[in-house]
C-alpha cells in the first residue's frame, strides 16, 4: 500500500490546480465577443437552462457596456458567475451556437459570461434592490445553488428569507463539490457574499432537517418553504469489503480537496481506481491524478456513448493522464490487512484486476433526507410541478433533490428562480403572515 | 509574372504603388526604407516656403477608429506639412533620387497663394532631379487657416490659377491633389484640368472628429483638454474616394485626365478597385502607417497574380475598365428583377437575414418551416434589395438571382420582358421624356 501526502512540489500543486479555463483579458474578450453574430431568436439562449440573453450580453461586452452585460446575465441567473465556470457549455449554450456549423468553434459564451460577471462582482456592483418589506417569511432548506437562487429571488420581492443549512458553510456543492480547478480563489463564498448583499437573507448553520427540525415546525414558523437539500446519500457498489480502508466516497474526498488549505497535506495512493461515469467520476479521477497519483484508472460499466460525462470532459481527464476503461463491471474488492489492494472487474465474460491503493466510488448520489413522507416522492426524489411546487401546499422544492431535470448547477439555479416566482405569487395572493 | 511597371504621366516606376505624401515620406531615412521594401515611388511629405519651419503640436496628432478586434479601420490626424527646414528636405530629396534613379520621386508643395512664392520654390525643386510635383490643395487643418491647402482647393478659381503658375514656371509634370471636403469634386478637377495639370490625385483626408472622451468630454485626440477636427483616412474612406475617382473619370470635361488614386488602399484588391475606376496608379499612406512598409509585398504579388489569372499583360489594360459600368441612377434598368435565395447547405441558421428583412425591409424571409428554425425567402415579398446578403455572416450563402426573360415576378405578378427601361421614360415619372 502506497498512500502518501506531499507527492509534489509546491509549484507543481499550484500549476496542477490553476484555472481550467483561464479568464479572458479585456482585449481577448472583445475579440471573442466580436465573433458573436447577435443571432435572431438565438439558439444559445434557448439552450441555456436559465434562458440568459446571450446575444444581448455579448453585444454589450462588445460596446464596453460591461455592467449592462452583467445585469442581463444575473437577472436570469444570480449564480451566473459559478455557472460561467462550471457549466458543461459544450452540451448547453455553446453546443447550440451557430458558429459550430460555420467554423466548428462556438463563441466562448462561458468565458464571456465570466468576464462580465467577475468584473461586476469584483467591483461590488449591485444591480437589484429589495422591494419594501412584505412581512412574509420564507424558510429555505439548504444553501446550495437552488436555495441561494430562490433566496435572492424572494429577497428582491421584499420577503424575509431564512436559509437553514446543515453544514458550517453555505454554497452546497459550489463550496464542497465542484472541481478545485473550476472554482478558484474562494469564488463560491465571494459569490454568496455578493448574493446576500441584497439584504433580507439570514442563514442559520448547523441545523439539519430531519434531525433538528421538520417541515411541520417550519410551516408553523414560516409562510412558505423551499427545499433545496441536494443529494446527501452516496450510491453503493453492493460488494463485500466496501467498508474497508482505502475505499472512499468520491464526493467526500472532493470535499476534502475543496476545503484543504494546503493540498500537500492530502494523502493519495500511487495506484488509484475510480468507478463511475459522471462528472463526479471525472472530477475525482482528474484531481487525484493532479495530486500526484501515478496511475489513475476510471472504470465505467458501459460504453462512452452512455456516459453522463461529455466528450470534452473525458478528453480533459485523459489529457491530464487518467486512463478510461469501458464496459467493465466491478465484481470483487480484494484486501490485504483490512485495506484495499486490488479491484476485480468483469468485461465480456472475462475477469481482470487492477491494483489499487485507493478505490473511489463515484456511481452517483441519492436523495437521503429524512422527510418522513412529508411530501410525495417520485423515483426516489421529491416530485414537483412546472412551478416547482411539491404535493404539499406551501412547500416548494428544486435542485438535485427533485425528480425533474439534470443534476447541474445551472438547473438548480433555474429551479430556485422559478420557485421564487411561484412562491411570491402565492404569498401575495394568500395574504398570510400579516 | 505580369509586367507591373508603371508609366504615369511620363513618370516611370517599377510598380504602380507610391507612398502618399505623409509621415512615411517625411525624410530620407523613411523613404530609403520604403524603397528597400519595394515601393515604386513616393510623394515626399509636403514642403512649405523657406523660412522658420512650422511646428506641430506636442500632444497627440493621431486618432483611430477600431473594429471590435481592434483592427484600425479609420484614422485621423492633425499633423501639418513638414516641420523640417526646406534646405534639409531639398538636399535629401536630391540624394535619394540620385541613389534610387528607377523610383518615382514626386515632391508635394504648399506655399502661400502668391505667384512669387510658387516661382521661388519651383526652381529649388527642379534642381533636385525630382520627377514631378504634387500640389497639396487638400490639407484640411492648420494650413487652410493660413490660406493654403484646402482653403485653395475649395475654390476652383484658385486651383486653376496656382496650377497655371506651376505649369508656367516649371517643366516638371504637375499633379494636383484634390480635397474631398467640397460638394462636387468635378469642379476642382475641371479647374486643375483647365490650369494645365498633367494629372489629379485624390483624395486627401476628410474633415473629421474621431470620438469624444466620455470621462472628460474632450474630443480625441486632445491636447491640453482641447482638440480640433483632423483629416480622416484609412479603410473607412475608400468608398468615398472610389466614388470621387469615378466621378472625375467619367466627367465629360475631364475624361482622359490621368488620376492617381488615394484613400484607404490596404491590399492589392483595393488598388485594383481604384485602377478599374480610372486611376493610372495609386498612393498609400494609412496602410503603411498601420503595418509598416512590408504591406507592399501583398500589393505587388497580389496584383501580379490577379493580372496573370485574368490575362492582363500590363496595368494600363485595367485602367478605367469599370468606368463605363458607372452610370446615373436614372439610367438603371427597371426591368431587371432579382430575388434573394438562400443556399440551405451553407446556412448556419443565425436568423439575421430574417430579422433585418422583417424589421427594416420587406418581411420576405420566413423564420420557421413545419415548426422548426428554417430561413427561406418569400418570392412574393422580396424586392431584391441586397440587405440580407449584406448581413449574412456566411459569404456566398445568400445570393441574388436574376429572373430570366419570361419568368413571372411573384411580387408584382408581371412577366419579365427582358426589355431595357429606365426612370426617364417611366409612367410614374412626371418629368419623363417620351421615347
Ligand atoms: C463532484 C461533483 C462535481 C460536479 N460538477 C459539476 C459541474 O462541473 N458542473 C455542473 O453544472 N454541475 C456539477 N455538479 C452538480 C451540481 O453541483 C449540482 O447539480 C448542484 O450543486 C445542485 O444544487 P442544489 O442546490 O440542488 O444542491 P447542493 O449543491 O447539493 O446543495 C444542497 C445544500 O443543502 C444542504 N443540506 C442537505 N441536506 C440538508 C438537510 N437535511 N438539512 C439542511 N441542509 C441540508 C447541503 O449541506 C448543501 O449545502 C457536480 C456535482 C458533484 C457531486
Ligand atoms: C499623418 C498624416 C499626414 C498627412 N500629411 C499630408 C501631407 O503633408 N500632404 C498631403 O498631401 N497629404 C497628407 N496626408 C494625406 C495622405 O497623403 C493621403 O491622401 C490620405 O491619408 C488618404 O490615403 P490613405 O487612406 O491611404 O491614408 C496625410 C495623412 C496622414 C495620415
Ligand atoms: S448562437 Fe453563437 S453566434 Fe449566435 S448569438 Fe449565440 S453565441 Fe452569438
Ligand atoms: S433581398 Fe431584401 S427584400 Fe429580399 S429577402 Fe433579402 S432583405 Fe428581404
Ligand atoms: S443570415 Fe445567412 S446564415 Fe444566417 S440564417 Fe440567414 S441565410 Fe442563414
Coordinates of C-alpha atoms in Angstrom, one line a residue, chain B residues 21-23 45-46 54-57 60-63 75-83 110 136-154 177-181 203-210 219-221 227-233 285-286 289:
Chain B
X21 CA 2.8 62.5 -49.1
X22 CA 2.6 61.9 -45.4
X23 CA 4.9 60.8 -42.4
X45 CA 5.9 64.9 -47.4
X46 CA 4.6 68.4 -48.4
X54 CA 6.2 75.0 -39.0
X55 CA 5.7 73.5 -35.6
X56 CA 3.4 70.6 -34.9
X57 CA 1.5 70.2 -31.6
X60 CA -1.2 63.5 -29.8
X61 CA -1.6 64.0 -33.6
X62 CA -3.5 60.9 -34.5
X63 CA -6.8 59.3 -33.6
X75 CA -7.5 57.1 -38.9
X76 CA -7.4 60.8 -38.4
X77 CA -4.6 63.3 -37.9
X78 CA -3.9 66.9 -37.2
X79 CA -0.4 67.0 -38.5
X80 CA 0.8 69.9 -40.6
X81 CA 3.1 69.8 -43.6
X82 CA 6.8 69.1 -43.0
X83 CA 8.3 70.7 -39.9
X110 CA 2.1 74.0 -50.5
X136 CA -1.3 69.9 -51.9
X137 CA -4.7 71.7 -52.1
X138 CA -6.1 69.3 -49.6
X139 CA -4.7 69.6 -46.1
X140 CA -7.9 70.3 -44.1
X141 CA -6.4 71.5 -40.9
X142 CA -3.9 74.1 -39.7
X143 CA -2.7 75.0 -43.2
X144 CA -6.1 76.0 -44.5
X145 CA -6.4 78.5 -41.7
X146 CA -3.3 80.2 -43.2
X147 CA -5.0 80.4 -46.6
X148 CA -3.3 77.3 -48.0
X149 CA -4.2 73.7 -48.6
X150 CA -7.9 73.1 -48.5
X151 CA -8.5 76.9 -48.5
X152 CA -7.2 76.9 -52.0
X153 CA -8.6 73.5 -53.0
X154 CA -12.1 74.6 -52.1
X177 CA -4.1 66.8 -55.2
X178 CA -7.8 67.3 -54.6
X179 CA -9.6 67.8 -51.3
X180 CA -12.7 65.8 -50.8
X181 CA -14.1 68.5 -48.5
X203 CA -8.4 62.0 -52.2
X204 CA -6.7 63.9 -49.4
X205 CA -8.2 63.5 -46.0
X206 CA -11.8 64.2 -44.9
X207 CA -12.7 66.6 -42.1
X208 CA -13.5 64.5 -39.1
X209 CA -13.7 64.1 -35.4
X210 CA -12.9 60.6 -34.2
X219 CA -12.6 65.1 -28.2
X220 CA -10.0 62.6 -29.2
X221 CA -7.2 63.2 -29.7
X227 CA -9.0 69.0 -29.8
X228 CA -9.6 70.1 -33.4
X229 CA -11.0 68.4 -36.5
X230 CA -8.5 66.3 -38.3
X231 CA -8.1 64.6 -41.6
X232 CA -9.8 61.2 -42.0
X233 CA -8.3 58.4 -44.0
X285 CA -0.5 56.2 -46.5
X286 CA -2.5 54.7 -43.7
X289 CA 1.3 53.7 -41.0

